Tab-separated table of C-alpha atoms in Angstrom:
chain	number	residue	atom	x	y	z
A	9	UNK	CA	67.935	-98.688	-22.334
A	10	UNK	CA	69.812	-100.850	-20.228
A	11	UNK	CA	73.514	-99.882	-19.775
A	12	UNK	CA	77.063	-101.712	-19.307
A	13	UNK	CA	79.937	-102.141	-17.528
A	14	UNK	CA	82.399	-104.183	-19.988
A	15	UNK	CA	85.137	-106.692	-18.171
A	16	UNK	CA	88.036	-107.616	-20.581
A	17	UNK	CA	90.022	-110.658	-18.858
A	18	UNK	CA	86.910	-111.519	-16.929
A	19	UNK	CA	88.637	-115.108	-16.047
A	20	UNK	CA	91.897	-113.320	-15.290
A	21	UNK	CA	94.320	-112.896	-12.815
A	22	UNK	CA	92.031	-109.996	-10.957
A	23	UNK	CA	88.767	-109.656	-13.412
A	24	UNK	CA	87.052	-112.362	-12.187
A	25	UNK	CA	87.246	-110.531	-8.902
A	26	UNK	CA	86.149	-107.521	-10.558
A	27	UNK	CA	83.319	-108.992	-11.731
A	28	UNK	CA	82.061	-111.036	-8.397
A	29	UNK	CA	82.766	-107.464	-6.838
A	30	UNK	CA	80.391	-105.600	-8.786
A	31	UNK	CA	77.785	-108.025	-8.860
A	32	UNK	CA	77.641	-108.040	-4.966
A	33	UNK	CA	77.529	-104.084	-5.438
A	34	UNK	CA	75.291	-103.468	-7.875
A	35	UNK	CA	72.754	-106.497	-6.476
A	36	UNK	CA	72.664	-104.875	-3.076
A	37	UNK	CA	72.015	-101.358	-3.511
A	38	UNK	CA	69.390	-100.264	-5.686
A	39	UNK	CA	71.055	-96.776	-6.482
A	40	UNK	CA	74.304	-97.847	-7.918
A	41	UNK	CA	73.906	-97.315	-11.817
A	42	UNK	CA	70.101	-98.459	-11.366
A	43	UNK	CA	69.302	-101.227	-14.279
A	44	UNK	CA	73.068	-101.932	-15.465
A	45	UNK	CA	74.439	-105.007	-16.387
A	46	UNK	CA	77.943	-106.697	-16.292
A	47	UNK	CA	79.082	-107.727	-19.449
A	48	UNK	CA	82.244	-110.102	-19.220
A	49	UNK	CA	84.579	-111.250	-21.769
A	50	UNK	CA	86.452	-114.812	-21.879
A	51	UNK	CA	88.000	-116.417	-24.230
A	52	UNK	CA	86.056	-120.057	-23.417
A	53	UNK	CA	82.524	-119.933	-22.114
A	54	UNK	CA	82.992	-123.420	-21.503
A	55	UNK	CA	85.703	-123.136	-18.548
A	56	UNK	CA	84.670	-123.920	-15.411
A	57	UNK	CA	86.001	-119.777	-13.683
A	58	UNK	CA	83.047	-118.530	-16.710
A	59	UNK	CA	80.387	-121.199	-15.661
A	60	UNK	CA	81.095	-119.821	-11.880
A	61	UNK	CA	80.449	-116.097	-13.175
A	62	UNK	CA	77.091	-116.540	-15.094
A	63	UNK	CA	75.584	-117.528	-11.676
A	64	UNK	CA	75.859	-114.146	-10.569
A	65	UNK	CA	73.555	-111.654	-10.628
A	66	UNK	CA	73.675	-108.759	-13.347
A	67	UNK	CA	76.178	-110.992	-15.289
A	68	UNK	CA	76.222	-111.894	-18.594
A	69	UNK	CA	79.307	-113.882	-19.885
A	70	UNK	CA	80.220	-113.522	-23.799
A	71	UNK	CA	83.072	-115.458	-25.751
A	72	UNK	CA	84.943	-112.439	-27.334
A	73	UNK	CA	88.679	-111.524	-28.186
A	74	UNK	CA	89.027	-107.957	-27.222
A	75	UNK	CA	91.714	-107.092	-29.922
A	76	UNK	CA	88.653	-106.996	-31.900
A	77	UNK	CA	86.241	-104.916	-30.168
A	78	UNK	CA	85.335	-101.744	-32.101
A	79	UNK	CA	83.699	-98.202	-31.305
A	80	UNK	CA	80.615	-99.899	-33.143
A	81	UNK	CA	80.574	-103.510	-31.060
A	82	UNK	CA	80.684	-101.014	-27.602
A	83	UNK	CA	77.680	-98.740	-28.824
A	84	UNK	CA	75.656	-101.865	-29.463
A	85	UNK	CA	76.607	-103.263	-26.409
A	86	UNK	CA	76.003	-100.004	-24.587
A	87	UNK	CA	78.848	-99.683	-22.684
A	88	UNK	CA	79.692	-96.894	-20.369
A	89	UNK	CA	82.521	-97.849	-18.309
A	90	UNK	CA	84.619	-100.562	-18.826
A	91	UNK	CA	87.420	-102.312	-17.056
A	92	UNK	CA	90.501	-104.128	-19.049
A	93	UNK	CA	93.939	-106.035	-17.646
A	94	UNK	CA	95.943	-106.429	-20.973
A	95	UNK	CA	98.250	-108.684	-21.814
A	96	UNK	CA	102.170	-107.629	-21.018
A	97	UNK	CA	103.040	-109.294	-25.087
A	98	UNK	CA	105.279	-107.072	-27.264
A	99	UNK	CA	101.875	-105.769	-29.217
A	100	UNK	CA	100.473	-104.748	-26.308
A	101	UNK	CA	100.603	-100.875	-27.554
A	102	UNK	CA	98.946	-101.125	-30.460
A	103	UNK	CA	96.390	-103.505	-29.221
A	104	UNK	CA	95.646	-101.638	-25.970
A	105	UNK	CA	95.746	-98.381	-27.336
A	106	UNK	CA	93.062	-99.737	-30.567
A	107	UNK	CA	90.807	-100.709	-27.321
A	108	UNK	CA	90.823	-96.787	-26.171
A	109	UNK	CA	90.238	-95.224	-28.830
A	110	UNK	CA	87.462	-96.977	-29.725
A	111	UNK	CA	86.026	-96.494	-26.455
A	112	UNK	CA	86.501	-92.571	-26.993
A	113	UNK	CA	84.809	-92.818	-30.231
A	114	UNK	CA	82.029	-95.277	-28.485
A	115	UNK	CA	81.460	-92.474	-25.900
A	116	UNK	CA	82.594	-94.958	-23.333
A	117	UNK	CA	82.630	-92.884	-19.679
A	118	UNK	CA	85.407	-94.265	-17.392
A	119	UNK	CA	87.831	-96.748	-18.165
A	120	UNK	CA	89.840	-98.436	-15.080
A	121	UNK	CA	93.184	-100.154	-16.288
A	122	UNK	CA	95.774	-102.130	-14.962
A	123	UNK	CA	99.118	-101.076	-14.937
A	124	UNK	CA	102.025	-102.665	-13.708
A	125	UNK	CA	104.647	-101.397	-10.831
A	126	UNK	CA	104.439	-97.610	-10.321
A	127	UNK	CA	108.525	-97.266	-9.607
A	128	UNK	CA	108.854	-98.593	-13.218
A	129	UNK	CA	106.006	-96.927	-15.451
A	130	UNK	CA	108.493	-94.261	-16.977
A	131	UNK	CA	110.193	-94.219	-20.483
A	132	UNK	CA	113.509	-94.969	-19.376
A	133	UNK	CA	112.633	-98.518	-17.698
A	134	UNK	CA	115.345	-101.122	-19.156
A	135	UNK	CA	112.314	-103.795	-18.901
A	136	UNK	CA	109.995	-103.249	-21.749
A	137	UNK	CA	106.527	-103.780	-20.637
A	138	UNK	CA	106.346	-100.827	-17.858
A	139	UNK	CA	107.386	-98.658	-21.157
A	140	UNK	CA	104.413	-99.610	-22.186
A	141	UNK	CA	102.284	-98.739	-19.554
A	142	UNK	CA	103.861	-95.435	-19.399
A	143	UNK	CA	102.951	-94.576	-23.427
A	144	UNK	CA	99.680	-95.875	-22.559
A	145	UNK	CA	98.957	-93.400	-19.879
A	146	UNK	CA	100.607	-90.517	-21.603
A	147	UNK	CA	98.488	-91.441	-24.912
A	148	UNK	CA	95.112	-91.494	-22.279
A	149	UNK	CA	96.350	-88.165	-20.832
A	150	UNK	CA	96.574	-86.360	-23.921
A	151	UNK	CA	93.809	-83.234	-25.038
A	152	UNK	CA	92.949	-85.552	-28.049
A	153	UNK	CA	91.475	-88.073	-25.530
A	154	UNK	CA	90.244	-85.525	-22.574
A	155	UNK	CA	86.784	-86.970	-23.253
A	156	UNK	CA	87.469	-90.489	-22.234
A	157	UNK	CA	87.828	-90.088	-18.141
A	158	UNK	CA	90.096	-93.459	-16.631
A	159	UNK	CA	92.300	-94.692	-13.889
A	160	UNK	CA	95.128	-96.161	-13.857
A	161	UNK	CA	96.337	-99.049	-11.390
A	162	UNK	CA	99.718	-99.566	-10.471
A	163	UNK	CA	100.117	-103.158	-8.881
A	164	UNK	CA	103.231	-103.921	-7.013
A	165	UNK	CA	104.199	-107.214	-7.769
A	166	UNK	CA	101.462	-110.461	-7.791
A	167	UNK	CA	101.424	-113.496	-5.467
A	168	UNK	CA	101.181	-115.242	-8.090
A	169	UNK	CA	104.588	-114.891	-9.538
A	170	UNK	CA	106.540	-113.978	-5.572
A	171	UNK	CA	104.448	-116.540	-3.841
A	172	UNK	CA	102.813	-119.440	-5.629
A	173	UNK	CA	106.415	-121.153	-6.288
A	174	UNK	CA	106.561	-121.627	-2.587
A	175	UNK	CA	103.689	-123.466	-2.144
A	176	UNK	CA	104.103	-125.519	-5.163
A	177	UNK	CA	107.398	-126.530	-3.115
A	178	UNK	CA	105.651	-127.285	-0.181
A	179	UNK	CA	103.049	-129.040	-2.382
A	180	UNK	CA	105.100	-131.221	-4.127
A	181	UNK	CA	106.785	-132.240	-0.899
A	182	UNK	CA	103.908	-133.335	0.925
A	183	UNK	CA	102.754	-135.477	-2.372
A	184	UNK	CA	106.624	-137.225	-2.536
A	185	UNK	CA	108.685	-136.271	0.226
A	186	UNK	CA	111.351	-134.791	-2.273
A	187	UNK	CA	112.251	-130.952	-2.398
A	188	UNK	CA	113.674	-129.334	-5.656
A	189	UNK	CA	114.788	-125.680	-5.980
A	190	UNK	CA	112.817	-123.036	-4.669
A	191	UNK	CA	113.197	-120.803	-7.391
A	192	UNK	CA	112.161	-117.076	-6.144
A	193	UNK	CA	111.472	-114.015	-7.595
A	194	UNK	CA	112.527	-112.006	-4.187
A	195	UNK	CA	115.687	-111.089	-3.247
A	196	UNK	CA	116.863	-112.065	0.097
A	197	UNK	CA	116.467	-108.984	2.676
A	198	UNK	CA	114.482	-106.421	0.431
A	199	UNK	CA	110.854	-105.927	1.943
A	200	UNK	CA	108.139	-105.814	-1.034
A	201	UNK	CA	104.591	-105.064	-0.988
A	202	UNK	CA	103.083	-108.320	-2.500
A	203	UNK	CA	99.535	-107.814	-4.105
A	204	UNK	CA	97.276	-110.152	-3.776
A	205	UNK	CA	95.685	-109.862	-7.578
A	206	UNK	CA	91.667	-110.444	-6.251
A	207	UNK	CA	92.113	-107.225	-3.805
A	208	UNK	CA	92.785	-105.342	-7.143
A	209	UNK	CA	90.164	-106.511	-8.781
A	210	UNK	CA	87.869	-105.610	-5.712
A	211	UNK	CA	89.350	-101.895	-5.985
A	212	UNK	CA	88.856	-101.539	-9.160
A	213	UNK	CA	85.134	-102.488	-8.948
A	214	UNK	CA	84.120	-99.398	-6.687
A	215	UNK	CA	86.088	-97.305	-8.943
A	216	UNK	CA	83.255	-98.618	-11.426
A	217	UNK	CA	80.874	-97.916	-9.170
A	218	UNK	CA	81.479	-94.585	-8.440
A	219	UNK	CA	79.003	-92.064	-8.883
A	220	UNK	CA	81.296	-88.838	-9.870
A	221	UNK	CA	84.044	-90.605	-11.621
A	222	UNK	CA	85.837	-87.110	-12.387
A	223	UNK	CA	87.238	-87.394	-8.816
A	224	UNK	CA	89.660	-90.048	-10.036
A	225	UNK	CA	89.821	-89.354	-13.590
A	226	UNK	CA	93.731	-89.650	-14.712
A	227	UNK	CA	94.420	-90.662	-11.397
A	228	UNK	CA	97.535	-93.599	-11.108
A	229	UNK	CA	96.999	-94.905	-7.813
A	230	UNK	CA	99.773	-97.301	-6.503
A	231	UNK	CA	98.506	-100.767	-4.913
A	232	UNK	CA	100.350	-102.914	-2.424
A	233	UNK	CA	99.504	-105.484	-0.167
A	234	UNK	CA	99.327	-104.620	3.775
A	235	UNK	CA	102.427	-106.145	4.408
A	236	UNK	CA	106.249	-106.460	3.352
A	237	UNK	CA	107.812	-109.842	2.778
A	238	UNK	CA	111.105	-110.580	2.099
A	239	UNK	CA	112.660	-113.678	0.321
A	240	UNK	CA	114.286	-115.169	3.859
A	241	UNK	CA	110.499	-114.851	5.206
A	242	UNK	CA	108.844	-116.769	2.021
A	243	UNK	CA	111.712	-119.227	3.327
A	244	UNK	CA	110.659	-119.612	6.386
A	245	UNK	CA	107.070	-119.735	5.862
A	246	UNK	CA	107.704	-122.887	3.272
A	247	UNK	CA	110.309	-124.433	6.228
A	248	UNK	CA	107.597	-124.096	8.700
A	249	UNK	CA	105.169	-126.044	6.412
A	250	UNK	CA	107.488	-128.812	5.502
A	251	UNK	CA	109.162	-129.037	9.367
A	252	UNK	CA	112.658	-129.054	7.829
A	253	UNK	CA	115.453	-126.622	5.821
A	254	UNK	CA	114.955	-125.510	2.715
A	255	UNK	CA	118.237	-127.307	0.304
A	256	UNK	CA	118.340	-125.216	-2.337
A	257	UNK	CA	116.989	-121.317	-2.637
A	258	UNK	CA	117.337	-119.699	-5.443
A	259	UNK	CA	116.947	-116.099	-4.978
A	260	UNK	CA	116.114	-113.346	-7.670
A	261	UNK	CA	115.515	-116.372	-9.998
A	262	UNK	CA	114.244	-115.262	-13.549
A	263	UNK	CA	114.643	-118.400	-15.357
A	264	UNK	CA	110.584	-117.922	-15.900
A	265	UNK	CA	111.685	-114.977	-18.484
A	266	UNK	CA	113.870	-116.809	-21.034
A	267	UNK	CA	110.976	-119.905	-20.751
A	268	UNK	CA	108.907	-116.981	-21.710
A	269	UNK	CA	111.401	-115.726	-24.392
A	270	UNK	CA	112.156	-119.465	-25.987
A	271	UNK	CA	108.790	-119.298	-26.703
A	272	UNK	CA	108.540	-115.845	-28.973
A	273	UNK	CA	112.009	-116.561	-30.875
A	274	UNK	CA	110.811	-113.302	-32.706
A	275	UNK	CA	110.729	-110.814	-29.904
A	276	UNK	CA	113.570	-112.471	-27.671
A	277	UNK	CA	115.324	-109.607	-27.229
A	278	UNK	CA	112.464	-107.689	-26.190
A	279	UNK	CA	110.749	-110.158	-23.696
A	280	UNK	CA	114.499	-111.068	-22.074
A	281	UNK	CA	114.125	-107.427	-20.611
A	282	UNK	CA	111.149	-107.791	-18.014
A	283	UNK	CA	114.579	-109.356	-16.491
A	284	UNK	CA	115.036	-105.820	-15.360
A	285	UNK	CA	111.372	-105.662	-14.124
A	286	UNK	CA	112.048	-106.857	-10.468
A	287	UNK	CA	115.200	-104.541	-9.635
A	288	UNK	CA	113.184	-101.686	-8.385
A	289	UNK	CA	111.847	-104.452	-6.094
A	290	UNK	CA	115.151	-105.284	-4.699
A	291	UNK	CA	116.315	-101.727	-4.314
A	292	UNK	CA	113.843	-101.433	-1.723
A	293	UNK	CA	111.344	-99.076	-3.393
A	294	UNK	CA	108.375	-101.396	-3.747
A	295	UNK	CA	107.273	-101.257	-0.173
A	296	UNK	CA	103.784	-101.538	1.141
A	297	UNK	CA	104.438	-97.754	2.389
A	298	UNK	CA	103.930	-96.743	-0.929
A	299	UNK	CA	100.298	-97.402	-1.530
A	300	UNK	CA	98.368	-94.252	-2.580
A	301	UNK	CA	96.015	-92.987	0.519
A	302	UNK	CA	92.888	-93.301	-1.847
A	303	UNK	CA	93.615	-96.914	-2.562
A	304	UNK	CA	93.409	-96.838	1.497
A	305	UNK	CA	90.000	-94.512	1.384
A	306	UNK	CA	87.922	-96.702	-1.141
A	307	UNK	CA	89.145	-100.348	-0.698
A	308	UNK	CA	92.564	-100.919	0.572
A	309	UNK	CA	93.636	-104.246	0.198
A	310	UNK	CA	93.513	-106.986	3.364
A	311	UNK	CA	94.982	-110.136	1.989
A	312	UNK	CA	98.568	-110.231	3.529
A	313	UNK	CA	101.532	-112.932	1.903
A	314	UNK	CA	100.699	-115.313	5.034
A	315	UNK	CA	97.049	-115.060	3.426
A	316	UNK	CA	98.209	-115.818	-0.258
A	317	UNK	CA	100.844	-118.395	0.810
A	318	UNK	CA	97.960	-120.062	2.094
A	319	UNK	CA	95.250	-119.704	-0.373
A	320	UNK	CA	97.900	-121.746	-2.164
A	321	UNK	CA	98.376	-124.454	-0.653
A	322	UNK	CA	96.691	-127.982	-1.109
A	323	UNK	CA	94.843	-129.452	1.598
């Protein structure tokens, strides 16, 4: 019988990489899982990133919440390694952790997850979310669930909340000739590994792939970008599109947070914490340097922030 590889978030930030990445593996060598298919959740099957992905070979795209996946829906489906980038919501526990344990009592092989900064996964973190990520990994690294092998990734921080409001800047300025703040993220003069959130998704597809998954079983591997940027570089990258200085920079702007927490009223408290998320970033220990050497080994990543800034960008 034919087995699976399940991808929750399929359309997301880095599954849809995931998935293009295994399709190109498993469609080009015939002794990679021999006869397995890519199933891949998404919430519309109608959006145009889903229509892209059932193109591909091996893939089959399904319209399915995965808060309600059961041990029972992944034995039908036959799945024997799965891949799943959760949501960073207060319920993100007990939703996450449901997902595991049915995959334990599925059978499920090898789970790859995505984590979020590695200098803030502990219990201690003042931010909320990373707590979660570290009861998450404790919970997978118990004796109750030593049958269920995973790996844990441990992105440094995505383009797509350091980078992307620097080209929407220099976006909006070549559509009306008008700046308005450039609200970053970064601190001034504190180098940060930036992660480009498809070169995660391309790791964590030849985790999947791997024949002896043992090798990396409760392994937290930390993933960075190739190269440092600080805030007064995304600066000067945006002044060298526009040809003129930058008005007003904002630096370690999170504003986005308490849009984020005006919208959940009922867990303010809770979500105005991530606040605390980026500090580690601008003490300095979120440096490229920190990438673990078998990220490096298997697929290290290649974008660098020039790359992102201009994948960005509007032609």
């Amino acid at each position: 019988m034919t087995s699976t590889i399940l991808i929750v978030g399929a359309t997301g930030n880095t599954g849809r990489s995931v998935v293009e990445t295994l399709s190109e593996l498993l469609n080009n060598s015939s002794e990679i899982l021999p006869g397995c298919r890519i199933l891949a959740l998404t919430r519309s099957l109608h959006g145009p990133a889903a229509q892209q992905l059932t193109r591909l070979p091996r893939v089959e795209v399904v319209e399915q919440n995965w808060v309600q996946i059961t041990a029972d829906w992944l034995r039908q489906n036959r799945v024997v390694r799965a891949f799943i980038a959760s949501h960073n919501l207060p319920t993100q526990f007990a939703e996450e952790s449901a997902f595991h344990l049915a995959a334990l009592q599925a059978g499920v092989e090898y789970v790859v997850r995505i984590s979020t900064t590695a200098a803030n996964v502990r219990p201690d973190c003042p931010a909320y979310y990373p707590r979660t990520h570290w009861a998450i990994e404790t919970l997978l690294s118990s004796p109750e669930f030593q049958n269920l092998q995973w790996t844990s990734l441990q992105p440094n921080i995505f383009s797509t909340f350091y980078i992307a409001p620097a080209a929407e800047l220099v976006n909006n300025y070549r559509e009306s000739g008008k700046q308005g703040a450039l609200r970053l993220l970064a601190s001034r003069d504190s180098p940060v590994g930036v992660i480009d959130p498809a070169d995660v998704g391309v790791l964590a597809a030849h985790l999947l792939v791997t024949n002896d998954t043992s090798k990396h079983n409760k392994a937290k591997y930390i993933v960075n970008g190739p190269e440092d940027i600080t805030g007064q570089q995304i600066v000067k990258m945006v002044e060298d599109q526009i040809g003129t200085r930058v008005t007003d920079v904002r630096y370690q702007d999170t504003s986005v947070i308490d849009e984020m927490a005006a919208q959940n009223p009922e867990s303010r408290n809770i979500i105005l914490s991530a606040k605390h998320a980026p500090e580690t970033a601008w003490a300095g220990e979120c440096t490229a340097a920190t990438t673990s050497k078998e990220v490096l080994e298997l697929a290290a990543p290649k974008n660098t922030p020039a790359d992102m800034f201009n994948a960005l960008l509007r032609a």
